Amino acid sequence: MLHKKSIDAFDRARRVIPGGVNSPVRAFKAVGGDPVFFSKGEKAWLTDIDGNRYIDYVGAWGPMILGHAFPPVLEAIRRTVNDGTAFGAPTERETELAELIISMVPSIEMVRLVNSGTEATMSAIRLARGYTKRDLIVKFQGCYHGHGDSFLIAAGSGALTFGIPDSPGVTKAVANTTLLAQFNDINSVKELFEKYGEQIAAIIVEPVVGNMGVIIPESNFLRSLRDITKQYGALLIFDEVMTGFRLSSGGAQRIFGVFPDITTLGKIIGGGMPIAAYGGSEAIMSHIAPVGAVYQAGTLSGNPLAVTAGIEMLKVLKNDSSIYEQIGKNTEYLSKSIHKACTGAGIPCVINQIGSMMTLFFTEKTSVKTYADAIASDREKFSIYFRAMLESGIYLPPSQFESWFISATHGKIEIDLTVEKNEEVLRKIGGV
Ligand code: KE4
């Protein structure tokens, strides 16, 4: 494949944008090579500025569950934009979207719309701290909740100490209010609560992890988080920015039957437009300004175009549960086909798949259930595989530690072609 225009575009972009990208993962640092610049998306396909076409498994990092350029979304935006792009005042559409979200997500009685997943998670922990009048937050090593200071925290020296800043600019003071536990290790949570329980405002967790690659909660792990937070009077926050409306029309919480106090949402609820949300019981959400004292605001929150897109997305997802069944089946078939091919090629791997989320880990391990398991994967092998698949017209997330996203528009043609290209690539890279 020729990438001359992308290479030139990247050179130009790097002169005026840090790293040439507006979000770090897009720069291909984790997989090497230069990023591809795209000009068009349609259904399961992307076209780059050199005219190359790819089957897309990034889906803008989750929003495109109904495929790129979903016609009802485009039509609704076209219709809405003629009346203006923002008013900074309430519109009925925002209420309609809020009512839709509440009707779909079991634990949400009231919801506030914001502009990004990071805003949603930052607001959720501020709300938890304001509601409980406690300062400490527990998060899990390897889980990502956006770039809020409280989340950019690395593991401290000991299991029972506070985190340390994981980025310059994050202060020690902030790191001293974040405790780190290990996903799928309930004892690591119990130890923290035994030591700090009365000071802990909330646990925030990706109920199914996407940001270590896909890691599925062991049975009872989420239930145990629910029990321990209730026992100590802390709140449970499910960060469903990725899993919300992805794993089911009611998110991961409806699949696992565990219901948090606060849920954060994003990605799919905008169908690619910038919008996110956080919600919970009325008792908790009524602590948010202007009703309550916990302050949170946003100039473009509830933006009419983004809200219109979200209404169209959720109307389809709410009314057609067969979508989830279909994309789950297609993803399972893809996952099993790739695993079979890797095994046949003598390339050890583990694939974690749930619904339309999956990750191929190149690892000698027989399972990937924890952060330690995930980071033991062979990143170099993934990079070689990624670049070979890219050259074969398959656009995967440019990092071992991300979820692949399958959409309702990944049909037999796309899945079979991906399986075929995977086999070709494995023969090419062999036991590298
Ligand atoms: P944003 O601020 O990027 O809209 O959302 C942050 C966020 C919060 N919670 C979860 C579970 C998330 O996955 C994310 C963002 N996900 C990444 C991909 N793993 C976005 C891609 C990027 O950073 O460019």
Coordinates of C-alpha atoms and ligand atoms in Angstrom, one line a residue:
M1 CA 0.0 0.0 0.0
L2 CA 1.2 3.6 -0.8
H3 CA 1.0 6.0 2.1
K4 CA 2.7 9.0 0.6
K5 CA -0.1 11.5 1.3
S6 CA -0.4 10.3 4.9
I7 CA 3.3 10.6 5.4
D8 CA 3.3 14.2 4.0
A9 CA 0.2 15.0 6.1
F10 CA 1.9 13.7 9.2
D11 CA 5.0 15.8 8.6
R12 CA 2.8 18.9 8.2
A13 CA 0.7 18.1 11.2
R14 CA 3.7 17.5 13.5
R15 CA 4.8 21.1 12.8
V16 CA 1.6 22.5 14.4
I17 CA 0.1 19.8 16.6
P18 CA 2.0 18.0 19.4
G19 CA 3.0 14.7 17.8
G20 CA 0.8 15.5 14.9
V21 CA -2.3 14.2 16.6
N22 CA -5.1 15.3 18.9
S23 CA -4.9 12.2 21.0
P24 CA -1.7 10.3 21.7
V25 CA -2.8 6.8 20.8
R26 CA -3.4 7.9 17.2
A27 CA 0.3 8.5 16.7
F28 CA 1.1 4.8 16.4
K29 CA 3.9 5.1 19.0
A30 CA 2.9 1.8 20.5
V31 CA 3.2 -0.1 17.2
G32 CA 5.7 2.0 15.2
G33 CA 5.4 3.5 11.8
D34 CA 3.5 6.6 10.8
P35 CA -0.3 7.0 11.4
V36 CA -2.7 6.8 8.4
F37 CA -4.7 9.9 7.7
F38 CA -8.3 9.1 6.8
S39 CA -10.8 11.0 4.6
K40 CA -13.9 8.8 4.8
G41 CA -15.7 6.2 6.7
E42 CA -18.7 4.2 5.6
K43 CA -20.2 1.2 7.4
A44 CA -17.3 -1.1 8.4
W45 CA -14.9 0.6 6.0
L46 CA -12.4 3.5 6.1
T47 CA -10.7 5.2 3.2
D48 CA -7.3 6.9 3.7
I49 CA -6.1 10.0 1.9
D50 CA -4.1 7.8 -0.5
G51 CA -7.2 6.0 -1.5
N52 CA -6.5 2.8 0.4
R53 CA -9.5 1.0 2.0
Y54 CA -9.5 -0.8 5.3
I55 CA -11.9 -2.9 7.3
D56 CA -12.0 -0.8 10.5
Y57 CA -11.9 -2.4 14.0
V58 CA -11.3 0.9 15.9
G59 CA -14.7 2.4 15.1
A60 CA -13.5 5.8 16.4
W61 CA -12.7 3.9 19.7
G62 CA -16.2 2.6 20.2
P63 CA -18.9 5.0 19.0
M64 CA -19.5 3.4 15.6
I65 CA -21.4 0.3 16.8
L66 CA -23.9 1.0 13.9
G67 CA -21.1 1.6 11.4
H68 CA -19.5 4.8 10.0
A69 CA -21.8 7.5 8.5
F70 CA -24.9 5.8 9.9
P71 CA -27.7 7.3 7.7
P72 CA -30.2 8.1 10.4
V73 CA -27.5 10.0 12.3
L74 CA -26.3 11.9 9.3
E75 CA -29.9 12.8 8.3
A76 CA -30.8 14.0 11.8
I77 CA -27.6 16.2 12.0
R78 CA -28.4 17.7 8.5
R79 CA -31.9 18.5 9.6
T80 CA -30.8 20.0 13.0
V81 CA -27.9 22.0 11.8
N82 CA -30.2 24.3 9.8
D83 CA -31.6 25.6 13.0
G84 CA -28.2 26.5 14.5
T85 CA -25.4 24.7 16.2
A86 CA -25.7 25.8 19.9
F87 CA -27.8 28.1 22.1
G88 CA -26.2 27.8 25.6
A89 CA -29.7 27.3 26.8
P90 CA -31.9 24.3 27.4
T91 CA -33.5 22.4 24.4
E92 CA -36.2 19.7 24.5
R93 CA -33.9 17.4 22.7
E94 CA -31.6 17.2 25.8
T95 CA -34.6 16.1 27.9
E96 CA -35.5 13.5 25.2
L97 CA -31.9 12.0 25.2
A98 CA -31.9 12.0 29.0
E99 CA -35.2 10.2 29.1
L100 CA -33.9 7.6 26.6
I101 CA -30.7 7.0 28.6
I102 CA -32.8 6.6 31.8
S103 CA -35.1 4.2 30.1
M104 CA -32.1 2.0 29.0
V105 CA -29.6 2.0 31.9
P106 CA -31.1 0.3 34.9
S107 CA -29.3 2.3 37.6
I108 CA -29.9 5.8 36.2
E109 CA -32.8 7.9 37.4
M110 CA -31.2 11.3 36.5
V111 CA -28.4 12.2 34.1
R112 CA -26.2 15.1 33.3
L113 CA -24.8 15.5 29.7
V114 CA -21.2 16.6 29.2
N115 CA -18.7 16.7 26.3
S116 CA -16.3 13.9 26.9
G117 CA -15.7 10.7 28.8
T118 CA -13.0 12.5 30.8
E119 CA -15.5 15.2 31.9
A120 CA -18.0 12.5 32.9
T121 CA -15.5 10.6 35.1
M122 CA -14.0 13.7 36.6
S123 CA -17.6 14.9 37.5
A124 CA -18.5 11.4 38.8
I125 CA -15.7 11.3 41.3
R126 CA -16.3 15.0 42.4
L127 CA -19.9 14.0 42.9
A128 CA -18.9 11.0 44.9
R129 CA -16.6 13.0 47.1
G130 CA -19.2 15.8 47.6
Y131 CA -21.9 13.2 48.4
T132 CA -19.9 11.1 50.9
K133 CA -17.8 14.0 52.2
R134 CA -14.8 11.7 51.8
D135 CA -11.6 12.3 49.8
L136 CA -10.2 8.9 48.7
I137 CA -10.9 7.2 45.4
V138 CA -10.0 3.6 44.5
K139 CA -9.2 2.8 40.9
F140 CA -7.6 -0.3 39.3
Q141 CA -4.1 -0.5 37.9
G142 CA -4.4 -0.5 34.1
C143 CA -8.0 0.8 34.0
Y144 CA -8.3 4.1 32.0
H145 CA -10.9 6.7 32.9
G146 CA -9.7 9.6 30.7
H147 CA -7.0 12.1 31.5
G148 CA -8.3 13.6 34.7
D149 CA -5.5 14.2 37.3
S150 CA -7.0 11.7 39.7
F151 CA -6.8 8.9 37.2
L152 CA -3.2 9.4 35.8
I153 CA -1.8 7.6 38.8
A154 CA 0.7 4.8 38.8
A155 CA 1.1 2.1 41.5
G156 CA 3.0 3.3 44.5
S157 CA 5.8 1.4 46.2
G158 CA 3.6 -0.8 48.3
A159 CA 0.1 -2.3 47.8
L160 CA -1.3 -0.3 50.7
T161 CA 0.2 3.1 49.9
F162 CA -1.2 5.9 47.8
G163 CA -0.5 6.1 44.1
I164 CA 2.2 8.2 42.5
P165 CA 1.7 10.7 39.6
D166 CA 1.7 8.9 36.2
S167 CA 2.2 12.1 34.3
P168 CA 4.2 15.3 34.9
G169 CA 1.8 18.0 36.0
V170 CA -0.2 15.7 38.3
T171 CA 0.6 16.7 41.8
K172 CA 1.6 14.5 44.7
A173 CA -1.3 16.0 46.6
V174 CA -3.7 14.6 44.0
A175 CA -1.9 11.2 43.9
N176 CA -2.3 11.1 47.6
T177 CA -6.1 10.8 47.2
T178 CA -6.0 7.9 44.8
L179 CA -5.5 4.3 45.9
L180 CA -4.8 1.5 43.4
A181 CA -6.2 -2.0 43.5
Q182 CA -5.8 -4.9 41.1
F183 CA -8.7 -5.9 38.8
N184 CA -10.0 -9.4 39.5
D185 CA -8.2 -9.5 42.8
I186 CA -10.9 -8.7 45.4
N187 CA -8.4 -9.1 48.3
S188 CA -6.5 -6.1 47.0
V189 CA -9.7 -4.1 47.4
K190 CA -10.5 -5.5 50.8
E191 CA -7.0 -4.6 52.1
L192 CA -7.5 -1.0 51.1
F193 CA -11.0 -0.8 52.7
E194 CA -9.8 -2.4 55.9
K195 CA -7.1 0.3 56.1
Y196 CA -8.9 3.3 54.6
G197 CA -12.5 2.3 54.4
E198 CA -14.1 5.3 56.3
Q199 CA -12.1 7.7 54.1
I200 CA -13.0 6.2 50.7
A201 CA -15.6 8.1 48.7
A202 CA -15.8 5.6 45.8
I203 CA -14.5 2.9 43.7
I204 CA -14.3 3.6 40.0
V205 CA -14.0 0.7 37.6
E206 CA -14.4 -0.3 34.0
P207 CA -16.9 -3.2 34.6
V208 CA -15.4 -5.0 31.6
V209 CA -12.0 -3.6 31.0
G210 CA -11.2 -2.3 27.6
N211 CA -8.1 -0.3 28.3
M212 CA -5.7 -3.2 29.2
G213 CA -7.0 -4.9 26.2
V214 CA -10.3 -6.7 27.0
I215 CA -10.3 -8.2 30.5
I216 CA -13.5 -9.8 31.7
P217 CA -14.5 -9.7 35.4
E218 CA -14.3 -13.0 37.2
S219 CA -17.6 -14.2 38.5
N220 CA -18.6 -12.3 41.7
F221 CA -15.8 -9.7 41.3
L222 CA -18.3 -6.9 40.4
R223 CA -20.8 -8.2 43.0
S224 CA -18.0 -8.1 45.6
L225 CA -17.2 -4.5 44.7
R226 CA -20.9 -3.7 45.2
D227 CA -21.0 -5.4 48.6
I228 CA -17.8 -3.9 49.9
T229 CA -18.8 -0.3 48.9
K230 CA -22.2 -0.8 50.6
Q231 CA -20.5 -2.2 53.7
Y232 CA -18.2 0.9 54.0
G233 CA -20.7 3.6 52.8
A234 CA -18.6 4.3 49.7
L235 CA -20.1 4.7 46.2
L236 CA -19.6 2.4 43.3
I237 CA -18.9 4.1 39.9
F238 CA -19.1 2.0 36.7
D239 CA -17.2 3.7 34.0
E240 CA -19.3 2.5 31.1
V241 CA -17.9 5.1 28.6
M242 CA -16.8 2.1 26.5
T243 CA -19.2 -0.7 27.6
G244 CA -22.3 1.5 27.8
F245 CA -24.7 0.6 24.9
R246 CA -21.8 -1.5 23.6
L247 CA -22.2 -4.8 25.5
S248 CA -26.0 -4.4 25.7
S249 CA -28.6 -1.7 25.4
G250 CA -28.2 -1.5 29.2
G251 CA -24.5 -1.7 29.3
A252 CA -22.3 -4.1 31.3
Q253 CA -24.4 -3.6 34.5
R254 CA -27.4 -5.2 32.9
I255 CA -25.4 -8.2 31.7
F256 CA -23.7 -8.8 35.1
G257 CA -26.7 -7.8 37.1
V258 CA -24.6 -5.5 39.3
F259 CA -25.9 -1.9 39.6
P260 CA -23.6 1.0 40.5
D261 CA -24.4 4.2 42.3
I262 CA -23.1 6.3 39.4
T263 CA -22.6 5.4 35.8
T264 CA -20.5 7.3 33.2
L265 CA -21.3 7.0 29.5
G266 CA -19.8 8.3 26.3
K267 CA -18.7 7.2 22.8
I268 CA -21.9 5.4 21.5
I269 CA -24.3 8.0 22.9
G270 CA -23.0 10.5 20.4
G271 CA -22.5 8.2 17.4
G272 CA -19.2 10.0 16.9
M273 CA -20.2 13.5 18.0
P274 CA -18.6 14.8 21.2
I275 CA -21.0 13.9 24.0
A276 CA -20.8 11.9 27.3
A277 CA -22.9 11.7 30.4
Y278 CA -23.0 10.6 34.1
G279 CA -26.0 9.6 36.0
G280 CA -27.3 7.8 39.0
S281 CA -30.1 7.9 41.6
E282 CA -32.0 11.1 42.0
A283 CA -30.8 11.2 45.6
I284 CA -27.2 11.3 44.4
M285 CA -27.6 13.4 41.3
S286 CA -29.6 16.1 43.1
H287 CA -26.3 17.0 44.7
I288 CA -25.2 18.5 41.4
A289 CA -25.5 22.2 40.8
P290 CA -27.7 24.1 40.4
V291 CA -29.9 21.9 42.6
G292 CA -27.0 20.8 44.9
A293 CA -23.7 22.2 45.8
V294 CA -21.4 20.0 43.7
Y295 CA -20.4 22.2 40.9
Q296 CA -20.1 21.1 37.3
A297 CA -20.7 23.0 34.1
G298 CA -20.0 23.1 30.3
T299 CA -20.6 25.7 27.6
L300 CA -21.5 23.1 25.0
S301 CA -22.9 20.4 27.2
G302 CA -26.1 19.0 25.6
N303 CA -25.1 20.4 22.3
P304 CA -28.1 20.1 19.9
L305 CA -26.2 18.3 17.1
A306 CA -24.5 15.8 19.4
V307 CA -27.8 15.2 21.3
T308 CA -29.6 14.7 18.0
A309 CA -27.0 12.1 16.9
G310 CA -27.3 10.4 20.3
I311 CA -31.1 10.2 20.1
E312 CA -30.9 8.5 16.7
M313 CA -28.3 6.0 17.9
L314 CA -30.1 5.0 21.1
K315 CA -33.5 4.8 19.5
V316 CA -32.1 2.0 17.2
L317 CA -30.2 0.3 19.9
K318 CA -33.1 0.3 22.3
N319 CA -35.6 -1.0 19.8
D320 CA -33.6 -3.8 18.1
S321 CA -31.9 -6.1 20.6
S322 CA -31.1 -8.5 17.8
I323 CA -28.2 -6.1 16.9
Y324 CA -26.3 -7.2 20.0
E325 CA -27.0 -10.9 19.4
Q326 CA -25.7 -10.6 15.8
I327 CA -22.6 -8.6 16.4
G328 CA -21.8 -10.8 19.4
K329 CA -22.0 -13.9 17.2
N330 CA -19.9 -12.3 14.5
T331 CA -17.3 -11.3 17.0
E332 CA -17.2 -14.7 18.6
Y333 CA -16.7 -16.3 15.1
L334 CA -13.9 -13.8 14.3
S335 CA -12.2 -14.4 17.6
K336 CA -12.3 -18.2 17.4
S337 CA -11.1 -18.1 13.8
I338 CA -8.1 -15.9 14.6
H339 CA -7.3 -18.0 17.7
K340 CA -7.4 -21.2 15.6
A341 CA -5.2 -19.7 13.0
C342 CA -2.6 -18.5 15.5
T343 CA -2.6 -21.9 17.2
G344 CA -2.2 -23.6 13.8
A345 CA 0.7 -21.3 13.0
G346 CA 2.4 -22.1 16.3
I347 CA 1.9 -18.6 17.6
P348 CA 0.7 -18.7 21.2
C349 CA -2.1 -16.2 22.0
V350 CA -5.1 -15.6 24.2
I351 CA -8.2 -13.8 22.9
N352 CA -10.6 -12.3 25.3
Q353 CA -14.0 -11.6 23.8
I354 CA -17.3 -10.5 25.1
G355 CA -20.1 -9.2 22.9
S356 CA -18.6 -7.0 20.2
M357 CA -15.3 -6.3 22.1
M358 CA -12.2 -8.5 21.8
T359 CA -8.5 -8.3 22.2
L360 CA -5.8 -10.7 20.7
F361 CA -3.0 -11.0 23.2
F362 CA 0.3 -12.5 22.0
T363 CA 1.3 -14.4 25.1
E364 CA 2.5 -17.8 26.3
K365 CA 0.0 -17.5 29.2
T366 CA -3.2 -19.6 29.0
S367 CA -5.3 -16.8 30.2
V368 CA -5.3 -13.0 30.6
K369 CA -7.3 -12.0 33.7
T370 CA -5.2 -9.4 35.4
Y371 CA -3.0 -6.3 34.7
A372 CA 0.1 -8.5 35.3
D373 CA -1.2 -11.0 32.7
A374 CA -1.9 -8.3 30.1
I375 CA 1.5 -6.4 30.4
A376 CA 3.3 -9.7 30.0
S377 CA 2.1 -9.8 26.4
D378 CA 4.6 -9.6 23.5
R379 CA 4.1 -6.0 22.3
E380 CA 6.8 -6.4 19.7
K381 CA 4.9 -9.3 18.1
F382 CA 1.7 -7.3 18.3
S383 CA 3.4 -4.4 16.5
I384 CA 4.6 -6.6 13.7
Y385 CA 1.1 -8.2 13.4
F386 CA -0.6 -4.8 13.5
R387 CA 1.6 -3.4 10.7
A388 CA 1.2 -6.5 8.5
M389 CA -2.6 -6.4 9.0
L390 CA -2.6 -2.7 8.2
E391 CA -0.8 -3.4 4.9
S392 CA -3.4 -6.1 4.2
G393 CA -6.2 -3.5 4.6
I394 CA -7.3 -4.4 8.2
Y395 CA -7.2 -1.4 10.6
L396 CA -6.7 -2.6 14.1
P397 CA -6.4 -0.5 17.3
P398 CA -2.7 0.7 17.3
S399 CA -1.9 -0.8 20.7
Q400 CA -1.8 -4.2 22.3
F401 CA -3.8 -2.8 25.2
E402 CA -7.0 -1.8 23.4
S403 CA -10.2 -3.4 22.5
W404 CA -11.2 -4.2 18.9
F405 CA -14.7 -3.0 18.1
I406 CA -17.0 -4.9 15.8
S407 CA -20.1 -3.1 14.4
A408 CA -23.5 -4.1 13.0
T409 CA -22.0 -3.4 9.6
H410 CA -19.2 -6.0 9.9
G411 CA -21.0 -8.6 7.8
K412 CA -19.9 -12.0 6.4
I413 CA -17.8 -10.3 3.7
E414 CA -15.8 -8.2 6.2
I415 CA -15.4 -11.0 8.8
D416 CA -14.4 -13.6 6.2
L417 CA -11.9 -11.2 4.6
T418 CA -10.4 -10.4 8.0
V419 CA -10.0 -14.2 8.7
E420 CA -8.4 -14.7 5.3
K421 CA -6.0 -11.7 5.8
N422 CA -5.2 -12.9 9.3
E423 CA -4.1 -16.3 8.0
E424 CA -2.0 -14.7 5.2
V425 CA -0.3 -12.4 7.8
L426 CA 0.4 -15.2 10.3
R427 CA 2.1 -17.1 7.4
K428 CA 4.1 -14.0 6.6
I429 CA 5.2 -13.1 10.1
G430 CA 5.4 -16.7 11.3
G431 CA 6.9 -17.4 14.6
V432 CA 8.5 -13.9 14.7
Ligands
KE4_1 P1 -12.7 10.6 26.4 O1 -12.3 11.7 27.4 O2 -11.5 10.2 25.6 O3 -14.0 10.9 25.6 O4 -13.1 9.3 27.3 C1 -12.2 8.9 28.3 C2 -12.5 7.4 28.6 C3 -13.1 7.2 29.8 N1 -13.4 5.9 30.2 C4 -13.1 4.8 29.4 C5 -13.5 3.5 29.9 C6 -12.5 5.1 28.2 O5 -12.2 4.0 27.4 C7 -12.2 6.4 27.8 C8 -11.4 6.7 26.4 N2 -11.0 5.5 25.7 C9 -9.9 5.7 24.8 C10 -9.6 4.4 24.1 N3 -9.3 3.3 25.0 C11 -10.1 6.8 23.8 C12 -9.1 6.9 22.7 C13 -8.1 8.0 22.9 O6 -7.7 8.3 24.1 O7 -7.8 8.7 21.9

